[in-house]
Amino acid sequence: MTTTPFPETAPENKENHVTTGATVWLTGLPSAGKTTIAYELADRLREEGHRVEVLDGDEIREFISAGLGFSREDRHTNVQRIGFLADLLARNGVKALVPVIAPYADSREAVRKRHQESGAAYLEIHVATPVEVCSVRDVKGLYAKQAAGELSGLTGVDDPYEEPESPDLRIESQNQTVGESAAAVYALLSERGLA
C-alpha cells in the first residue's frame, strides 16, 4: 500500500498565514465609525497574511439573532451569541473584528470573561464618537427617524449606552481619519504581540 503525502505538505500549497487569533470588539454609538474602522483594519491584517473575519452586527442580527428585539434581555442575548462566535474564531487562529454596539457593561464583561476562560485574546476598543457627531453622520438614518418620532430605543439617545470605564483603547474618530483609527488598533495589536 502506497501512501500519498497530505496536501498541506506540498510546498505549492503553503500559504503565509499568521495564526494568532484574537477578538477585537469595537463598541460605541450608532454611526460612531465602528464598522468602517473594522473593515479598514481587516484589509491591513489580510494583506499581512492574517486570517480575519468581521462579525458585523447587522449581519448577525439578520442571520443568527433573527427574532431578537432590542429589549435589554434581547440585546444581552445577541451580544453573548456574538461573543461565543468571536471566541470560537479567536481560539482557532482568526482575528475576529466585532463592530457591535453592545450597550451594556455587564454584557461586554461576560464576553471578556468567556475569552479569559478559553485563553483567547480579547481587546475592547471604545469608538468614543460623541452623539452629536454620530447624529450628523447618521449612516443608517436612525437619528433622523428617532427625531421624527418614528423610532424609539435608539442607543445613546433614548436608550442607555454604558461607556467602557477602562477599554484597551479609546478612539475619538471625529478627530482622525479612518486610516489613523485603524492604525491605532493595529498598533495595540502589535504591542500585545497579536499583529
Short mmCIF file of C-alpha atoms in Angstrom, two decimals, residues 14-15 17-18 21 25-27 30 36 39 43 50-51 57 61 69 75 82 111 113 124-125 131 136 157 163 191:
data_model
loop_
_atom_site.label_atom_id
_atom_site.label_comp_id
_atom_site.label_asym_id
_atom_site.label_seq_id
_atom_site.Cartn_x
_atom_site.Cartn_y
_atom_site.Cartn_z
CA LYS A 14 1.76 26.58 1.75
CA GLU A 15 0.31 30.00 2.42
CA HIS A 17 -0.97 32.66 7.32
CA VAL A 18 -0.47 34.23 10.72
CA GLY A 21 -6.25 34.59 16.95
CA TRP A 25 -14.53 44.29 19.95
CA LEU A 26 -15.31 47.82 18.76
CA THR A 27 -18.08 49.27 20.90
CA PRO A 30 -24.62 54.00 16.15
CA THR A 36 -15.71 51.36 8.87
CA TYR A 39 -13.09 46.83 7.59
CA ASP A 43 -7.80 44.84 4.90
CA HIS A 50 -3.76 37.15 8.98
CA ARG A 51 -6.98 35.19 8.89
CA GLY A 57 -23.77 43.45 13.98
CA ARG A 61 -28.98 40.15 13.64
CA GLY A 69 -35.74 42.58 19.61
CA ARG A 75 -29.54 42.82 23.44
CA ILE A 82 -21.63 37.18 19.01
CA VAL A 111 -17.80 38.27 26.72
CA LYS A 113 -14.74 36.61 30.84
CA GLU A 124 -12.11 46.15 23.85
CA ILE A 125 -11.95 49.29 21.73
CA VAL A 131 -23.63 61.52 19.93
CA VAL A 136 -24.82 64.22 11.88
CA VAL A 157 -30.41 58.88 22.75
CA GLU A 163 -19.40 53.64 28.17
CA GLU A 191 2.02 45.90 21.18
#
